[in-house]
Amino acid sequence: IWLAYFNYISTVEPQWLVRTDGLGQKMLFAQCCVVVPVYIDPSKQEIKLFNVWCHGKKKHWAFPGGDICRGCDRNLFDTARREFHQEVGVFFGRTWSDCFTK
């Protein structure tokens, strides 16, 4: 029954399918999305990754991201923008366009 469900959903909502890496490269449904902001400075030959400090019970550095909300996100790009706004934009007053558009 899983195969029939997978085949049906993959034809109705193909935007949620992602190809796995490694051998076989199967198509699976995405469950979450992570934004990895990268800045490349060619003059200094540097690559910088920007992450977020997560305070609370388990303090750690992480990239902004979270679960797909299939009721409101149309695709993975929507998920990425929504999660970025929730985890970065709200605290720093920066929009997706401020950070990722030239």
Short mmCIF file of N, CA, C and O in Angstrom, two decimals:
data_model
loop_
_atom_site.label_atom_id
_atom_site.label_comp_id
_atom_site.label_asym_id
_atom_site.label_seq_id
_atom_site.Cartn_x
_atom_site.Cartn_y
_atom_site.Cartn_z
N ILE A 1 0.82 -1.19 0.00
CA ILE A 1 0.00 0.00 0.00
C ILE A 1 0.87 1.27 0.00
O ILE A 1 0.49 2.29 -0.54
N TRP A 2 2.07 1.19 0.64
CA TRP A 2 2.98 2.33 0.66
C TRP A 2 3.40 2.73 -0.75
O TRP A 2 3.44 3.90 -1.09
N LEU A 3 3.68 1.75 -1.60
CA LEU A 3 4.12 2.05 -2.96
C LEU A 3 3.02 2.77 -3.74
O LEU A 3 3.29 3.75 -4.45
N ALA A 4 1.78 2.34 -3.59
CA ALA A 4 0.68 3.01 -4.27
C ALA A 4 0.53 4.45 -3.77
O ALA A 4 0.33 5.37 -4.57
N TYR A 5 0.64 4.65 -2.46
CA TYR A 5 0.55 6.00 -1.89
C TYR A 5 1.71 6.87 -2.40
O TYR A 5 1.50 8.00 -2.82
N PHE A 6 2.91 6.34 -2.36
CA PHE A 6 4.09 7.07 -2.83
C PHE A 6 3.93 7.48 -4.29
O PHE A 6 4.18 8.63 -4.65
N ASN A 7 3.51 6.56 -5.13
CA ASN A 7 3.33 6.85 -6.55
C ASN A 7 2.26 7.91 -6.78
O ASN A 7 2.42 8.80 -7.62
N TYR A 8 1.16 7.83 -6.03
CA TYR A 8 0.09 8.82 -6.18
C TYR A 8 0.56 10.20 -5.76
O TYR A 8 0.42 11.18 -6.49
N ILE A 9 1.12 10.30 -4.56
CA ILE A 9 1.56 11.61 -4.04
C ILE A 9 2.68 12.18 -4.90
O ILE A 9 2.74 13.39 -5.15
N SER A 10 3.58 11.35 -5.39
CA SER A 10 4.68 11.86 -6.20
C SER A 10 4.20 12.43 -7.53
O SER A 10 4.87 13.29 -8.10
N THR A 11 3.05 12.00 -8.01
CA THR A 11 2.50 12.60 -9.23
C THR A 11 1.70 13.85 -8.92
O THR A 11 1.67 14.78 -9.72
N VAL A 12 1.07 13.90 -7.75
CA VAL A 12 0.24 15.05 -7.37
C VAL A 12 1.08 16.20 -6.82
O VAL A 12 0.82 17.37 -7.11
N GLU A 13 2.10 15.89 -6.01
CA GLU A 13 2.94 16.91 -5.38
C GLU A 13 4.43 16.58 -5.56
O GLU A 13 5.14 16.29 -4.60
N PRO A 14 4.93 16.66 -6.78
CA PRO A 14 6.33 16.29 -7.03
C PRO A 14 7.34 17.25 -6.41
O PRO A 14 8.52 16.93 -6.28
N GLN A 15 6.91 18.47 -6.01
CA GLN A 15 7.83 19.45 -5.45
C GLN A 15 8.44 18.99 -4.12
O GLN A 15 9.43 19.53 -3.67
N TRP A 16 7.86 17.98 -3.47
CA TRP A 16 8.37 17.51 -2.18
C TRP A 16 9.36 16.36 -2.34
O TRP A 16 9.90 15.88 -1.35
N LEU A 17 9.60 15.91 -3.55
CA LEU A 17 10.55 14.82 -3.77
C LEU A 17 11.96 15.37 -3.92
O LEU A 17 12.19 16.35 -4.62
N VAL A 18 12.91 14.73 -3.27
CA VAL A 18 14.32 15.08 -3.40
C VAL A 18 15.12 13.81 -3.67
O VAL A 18 14.77 12.73 -3.21
N ARG A 19 16.19 13.97 -4.43
CA ARG A 19 17.04 12.82 -4.75
C ARG A 19 18.10 12.66 -3.66
O ARG A 19 18.74 13.62 -3.27
N THR A 20 18.26 11.45 -3.17
CA THR A 20 19.27 11.18 -2.16
C THR A 20 20.65 11.17 -2.81
O THR A 20 20.77 10.96 -4.02
N ASP A 21 21.68 11.38 -1.98
CA ASP A 21 23.02 11.28 -2.53
C ASP A 21 23.54 9.86 -2.28
O ASP A 21 22.89 9.05 -1.66
N GLY A 22 24.70 9.57 -2.79
CA GLY A 22 25.28 8.25 -2.62
C GLY A 22 24.81 7.28 -3.68
O GLY A 22 24.19 7.66 -4.67
N LEU A 23 25.09 6.01 -3.46
CA LEU A 23 24.72 4.98 -4.43
C LEU A 23 23.21 4.81 -4.48
O LEU A 23 22.54 4.87 -3.46
N GLY A 24 22.70 4.59 -5.65
CA GLY A 24 21.27 4.34 -5.81
C GLY A 24 20.46 5.59 -6.07
O GLY A 24 19.53 5.57 -6.85
N GLN A 25 20.76 6.68 -5.42
CA GLN A 25 20.08 7.95 -5.58
C GLN A 25 18.57 7.79 -5.73
O GLN A 25 17.98 8.04 -6.76
N LYS A 26 17.93 7.37 -4.65
CA LYS A 26 16.48 7.19 -4.63
C LYS A 26 15.78 8.54 -4.49
O LYS A 26 16.35 9.51 -4.02
N MET A 27 14.52 8.58 -4.89
CA MET A 27 13.68 9.75 -4.69
C MET A 27 12.87 9.51 -3.41
O MET A 27 12.20 8.49 -3.27
N LEU A 28 12.98 10.46 -2.47
CA LEU A 28 12.25 10.37 -1.20
C LEU A 28 11.53 11.68 -0.94
O LEU A 28 11.89 12.72 -1.48
N PHE A 29 10.54 11.65 -0.06
CA PHE A 29 9.84 12.87 0.31
C PHE A 29 10.66 13.64 1.34
O PHE A 29 11.12 13.09 2.33
N ALA A 30 10.83 14.94 1.11
CA ALA A 30 11.53 15.80 2.06
C ALA A 30 10.66 15.98 3.30
O ALA A 30 9.44 16.05 3.21
N GLN A 31 11.31 16.06 4.47
CA GLN A 31 10.59 16.27 5.72
C GLN A 31 10.96 17.60 6.36
O GLN A 31 10.21 18.13 7.16
N CYS A 32 12.14 18.11 6.03
CA CYS A 32 12.59 19.36 6.63
C CYS A 32 13.51 20.09 5.66
O CYS A 32 13.86 19.56 4.61
N CYS A 33 13.90 21.28 6.05
CA CYS A 33 14.74 22.11 5.19
C CYS A 33 15.71 22.89 6.07
O CYS A 33 15.33 23.34 7.15
N VAL A 34 16.94 23.05 5.62
CA VAL A 34 17.95 23.81 6.35
C VAL A 34 18.56 24.83 5.39
O VAL A 34 18.85 24.54 4.24
N VAL A 35 18.76 26.05 5.89
CA VAL A 35 19.40 27.11 5.11
C VAL A 35 20.85 27.21 5.56
O VAL A 35 21.11 27.38 6.75
N VAL A 36 21.78 27.10 4.63
CA VAL A 36 23.20 27.24 4.94
C VAL A 36 23.70 28.49 4.23
O VAL A 36 24.11 28.45 3.07
N PRO A 37 23.64 29.65 4.93
CA PRO A 37 24.11 30.89 4.30
C PRO A 37 25.63 30.87 4.12
O PRO A 37 26.37 30.62 5.06
N VAL A 38 26.07 31.14 2.90
CA VAL A 38 27.50 31.10 2.56
C VAL A 38 27.89 32.45 1.95
O VAL A 38 27.16 33.01 1.14
N TYR A 39 29.05 32.96 2.37
CA TYR A 39 29.60 34.17 1.78
C TYR A 39 30.97 33.82 1.21
O TYR A 39 31.83 33.28 1.91
N ILE A 40 31.17 34.10 -0.06
CA ILE A 40 32.45 33.82 -0.71
C ILE A 40 33.12 35.15 -1.03
O ILE A 40 32.54 36.00 -1.70
N ASP A 41 34.33 35.33 -0.50
CA ASP A 41 35.11 36.54 -0.76
C ASP A 41 36.28 36.16 -1.66
O ASP A 41 37.30 35.64 -1.19
N PRO A 42 36.14 36.37 -2.97
CA PRO A 42 37.20 35.97 -3.90
C PRO A 42 38.51 36.71 -3.68
O PRO A 42 39.59 36.16 -3.91
N SER A 43 38.45 37.96 -3.23
CA SER A 43 39.68 38.72 -3.05
C SER A 43 40.55 38.14 -1.93
O SER A 43 41.76 38.17 -2.00
N LYS A 44 39.91 37.61 -0.89
CA LYS A 44 40.66 37.01 0.22
C LYS A 44 40.72 35.49 0.11
O LYS A 44 41.33 34.84 0.94
N GLN A 45 40.06 34.95 -0.90
CA GLN A 45 39.94 33.50 -1.08
C GLN A 45 39.41 32.84 0.18
O GLN A 45 39.96 31.87 0.69
N GLU A 46 38.29 33.40 0.69
CA GLU A 46 37.66 32.88 1.90
C GLU A 46 36.22 32.46 1.62
O GLU A 46 35.55 33.05 0.79
N ILE A 47 35.80 31.45 2.33
CA ILE A 47 34.41 31.04 2.34
C ILE A 47 33.94 31.08 3.79
O ILE A 47 34.58 30.50 4.67
N LYS A 48 32.86 31.79 4.05
CA LYS A 48 32.33 31.89 5.41
C LYS A 48 30.93 31.30 5.47
O LYS A 48 30.11 31.57 4.60
N LEU A 49 30.68 30.50 6.50
CA LEU A 49 29.35 29.96 6.76
C LEU A 49 28.76 30.72 7.93
O LEU A 49 29.43 30.93 8.94
N PHE A 50 27.53 31.15 7.81
CA PHE A 50 26.86 31.86 8.88
C PHE A 50 25.88 30.93 9.57
O PHE A 50 25.11 30.25 8.90
N ASN A 51 25.91 30.91 10.89
CA ASN A 51 25.00 30.05 11.63
C ASN A 51 24.38 30.82 12.79
O ASN A 51 24.66 31.99 12.99
N VAL A 52 23.52 30.15 13.55
CA VAL A 52 22.74 30.79 14.60
C VAL A 52 23.06 30.12 15.93
O VAL A 52 23.15 28.90 16.03
N TRP A 53 23.22 30.93 16.98
CA TRP A 53 23.44 30.41 18.34
C TRP A 53 22.09 30.04 18.94
O TRP A 53 21.17 30.85 18.98
N CYS A 54 21.94 28.80 19.33
CA CYS A 54 20.69 28.32 19.93
C CYS A 54 20.86 28.30 21.44
O CYS A 54 21.62 27.48 21.98
N HIS A 55 20.18 29.20 22.12
CA HIS A 55 20.24 29.23 23.57
C HIS A 55 19.15 28.33 24.13
O HIS A 55 18.29 27.85 23.42
N GLY A 56 19.21 28.09 25.37
CA GLY A 56 18.20 27.23 26.01
C GLY A 56 18.88 26.06 26.69
O GLY A 56 20.03 26.14 27.12
N LYS A 57 18.18 24.96 26.76
CA LYS A 57 18.66 23.79 27.49
C LYS A 57 19.94 23.22 26.86
O LYS A 57 20.91 22.96 27.55
N LYS A 58 19.93 23.05 25.55
CA LYS A 58 21.11 22.52 24.85
C LYS A 58 21.71 23.65 24.02
O LYS A 58 21.27 23.91 22.91
N LYS A 59 22.71 24.30 24.53
CA LYS A 59 23.34 25.42 23.82
C LYS A 59 24.22 24.86 22.70
O LYS A 59 25.05 23.98 22.93
N HIS A 60 24.03 25.39 21.49
CA HIS A 60 24.82 24.93 20.35
C HIS A 60 24.65 25.88 19.18
O HIS A 60 23.76 26.71 19.16
N TRP A 61 25.55 25.74 18.21
CA TRP A 61 25.45 26.49 16.96
C TRP A 61 24.68 25.63 15.97
O TRP A 61 24.84 24.41 15.92
N ALA A 62 23.85 26.26 15.14
CA ALA A 62 23.08 25.52 14.15
C ALA A 62 22.77 26.42 12.96
O ALA A 62 22.92 27.64 13.02
N PHE A 63 22.34 25.81 11.89
CA PHE A 63 21.86 26.54 10.73
C PHE A 63 20.36 26.69 10.86
O PHE A 63 19.69 25.82 11.38
N PRO A 64 19.78 27.80 10.38
CA PRO A 64 18.33 27.96 10.46
C PRO A 64 17.62 26.91 9.60
O PRO A 64 18.04 26.64 8.48
N GLY A 65 16.58 26.35 10.14
CA GLY A 65 15.82 25.35 9.39
C GLY A 65 14.75 24.72 10.25
O GLY A 65 14.64 25.01 11.44
N GLY A 66 13.97 23.88 9.64
CA GLY A 66 12.91 23.20 10.37
C GLY A 66 12.03 22.38 9.46
O GLY A 66 12.33 22.17 8.28
N ASP A 67 10.91 21.93 10.01
CA ASP A 67 10.01 21.04 9.29
C ASP A 67 9.24 21.76 8.18
O ASP A 67 8.93 22.94 8.28
N ILE A 68 8.92 21.01 7.16
CA ILE A 68 8.07 21.49 6.08
C ILE A 68 6.65 21.58 6.61
O ILE A 68 6.18 20.71 7.32
N CYS A 69 5.97 22.66 6.27
CA CYS A 69 4.57 22.85 6.64
C CYS A 69 3.76 22.73 5.36
O CYS A 69 3.56 23.72 4.65
N ARG A 70 3.32 21.52 5.05
CA ARG A 70 2.68 21.27 3.76
C ARG A 70 1.38 22.04 3.57
O ARG A 70 0.93 22.23 2.47
N GLY A 71 0.77 22.51 4.62
CA GLY A 71 -0.44 23.29 4.49
C GLY A 71 -0.19 24.72 4.03
O GLY A 71 -1.06 25.35 3.45
N CYS A 72 1.03 25.25 4.31
CA CYS A 72 1.29 26.65 3.94
C CYS A 72 2.49 26.80 3.00
O CYS A 72 2.54 27.77 2.25
N ASP A 73 3.45 25.90 2.99
CA ASP A 73 4.60 25.98 2.09
C ASP A 73 4.24 25.34 0.75
O ASP A 73 3.70 24.24 0.70
N ARG A 74 4.55 26.05 -0.34
CA ARG A 74 4.28 25.51 -1.67
C ARG A 74 5.41 24.61 -2.16
O ARG A 74 5.20 23.75 -3.01
N ASN A 75 6.63 24.84 -1.64
CA ASN A 75 7.80 24.08 -2.09
C ASN A 75 8.91 24.27 -1.05
O ASN A 75 8.73 24.94 -0.04
N LEU A 76 10.09 23.68 -1.31
CA LEU A 76 11.20 23.76 -0.35
C LEU A 76 11.72 25.19 -0.21
O LEU A 76 12.19 25.58 0.86
N PHE A 77 11.64 25.99 -1.26
CA PHE A 77 12.08 27.38 -1.18
C PHE A 77 11.21 28.15 -0.18
O PHE A 77 11.72 28.95 0.61
N ASP A 78 9.89 27.93 -0.22
CA ASP A 78 9.00 28.56 0.76
C ASP A 78 9.35 28.15 2.18
O ASP A 78 9.35 28.95 3.10
N THR A 79 9.65 26.86 2.36
CA THR A 79 10.04 26.37 3.69
C THR A 79 11.30 27.06 4.16
O THR A 79 11.39 27.50 5.31
N ALA A 80 12.28 27.17 3.28
CA ALA A 80 13.55 27.82 3.64
C ALA A 80 13.34 29.27 4.04
O ALA A 80 13.86 29.73 5.06
N ARG A 81 12.55 30.00 3.26
CA ARG A 81 12.29 31.42 3.59
C ARG A 81 11.54 31.55 4.91
O ARG A 81 11.85 32.42 5.72
N ARG A 82 10.53 30.71 5.14
CA ARG A 82 9.74 30.79 6.38
C ARG A 82 10.61 30.49 7.59
O ARG A 82 10.59 31.21 8.59
N GLU A 83 11.41 29.43 7.51
CA GLU A 83 12.27 29.06 8.64
C GLU A 83 13.34 30.12 8.89
O GLU A 83 13.65 30.43 10.04
N PHE A 84 13.90 30.69 7.82
CA PHE A 84 14.88 31.75 7.98
C PHE A 84 14.26 32.94 8.70
O PHE A 84 14.85 33.50 9.62
N HIS A 85 13.05 33.30 8.29
CA HIS A 85 12.36 34.43 8.93
C HIS A 85 12.10 34.14 10.41
O HIS A 85 12.32 35.00 11.26
N GLN A 86 11.64 32.94 10.73
CA GLN A 86 11.33 32.60 12.12
C GLN A 86 12.56 32.59 13.01
O GLN A 86 12.50 32.98 14.17
N GLU A 87 13.69 32.15 12.47
CA GLU A 87 14.87 31.95 13.31
C GLU A 87 15.90 33.07 13.21
O GLU A 87 16.70 33.23 14.11
N VAL A 88 15.89 33.83 12.13
CA VAL A 88 16.88 34.89 11.96
C VAL A 88 16.20 36.25 11.81
O VAL A 88 16.53 37.21 12.51
N GLY A 89 15.27 36.34 10.90
CA GLY A 89 14.64 37.61 10.58
C GLY A 89 13.95 38.27 11.74
O GLY A 89 14.05 39.48 11.94
N VAL A 90 13.26 37.50 12.56
CA VAL A 90 12.53 38.06 13.70
C VAL A 90 13.49 38.69 14.70
O VAL A 90 13.23 39.77 15.23
N PHE A 91 14.62 38.04 14.95
CA PHE A 91 15.56 38.52 15.96
C PHE A 91 16.44 39.66 15.47
O PHE A 91 16.81 40.55 16.22
N PHE A 92 16.82 39.62 14.20
CA PHE A 92 17.77 40.60 13.68
C PHE A 92 17.13 41.64 12.76
O PHE A 92 17.82 42.52 12.27
N GLY A 93 15.83 41.52 12.52
CA GLY A 93 15.15 42.48 11.67
C GLY A 93 15.62 42.45 10.23
O GLY A 93 15.63 43.47 9.56
N ARG A 94 16.04 41.29 9.76
CA ARG A 94 16.53 41.15 8.38
C ARG A 94 15.60 40.23 7.61
O ARG A 94 15.20 39.19 8.10
N THR A 95 15.28 40.62 6.38
CA THR A 95 14.44 39.78 5.54
C THR A 95 15.32 38.85 4.69
O THR A 95 16.53 39.04 4.60
N TRP A 96 14.68 37.89 4.06
CA TRP A 96 15.37 36.98 3.14
C TRP A 96 16.05 37.80 2.05
O TRP A 96 17.21 37.58 1.72
N SER A 97 15.33 38.76 1.49
CA SER A 97 15.88 39.60 0.41
C SER A 97 17.06 40.43 0.88
O SER A 97 18.03 40.60 0.13
N ASP A 98 17.02 40.93 2.12
CA ASP A 98 18.15 41.68 2.66
C ASP A 98 19.42 40.84 2.67
O ASP A 98 20.52 41.35 2.43
N CYS A 99 19.27 39.58 2.95
CA CYS A 99 20.44 38.71 3.13
C CYS A 99 20.88 37.97 1.86
O CYS A 99 22.06 37.69 1.71
N PHE A 100 19.94 37.68 0.95
CA PHE A 100 20.29 36.80 -0.16
C PHE A 100 20.07 37.39 -1.55
O PHE A 100 20.22 36.71 -2.53
N THR A 101 19.74 38.66 -1.64
CA THR A 101 19.53 39.29 -2.95
C THR A 101 20.54 40.42 -3.13
O THR A 101 20.75 41.20 -2.22
N LYS A 102 21.12 40.47 -4.31
CA LYS A 102 22.10 41.53 -4.58
C LYS A 102 21.38 42.75 -5.09
O LYS A 102 20.42 42.73 -5.73
#
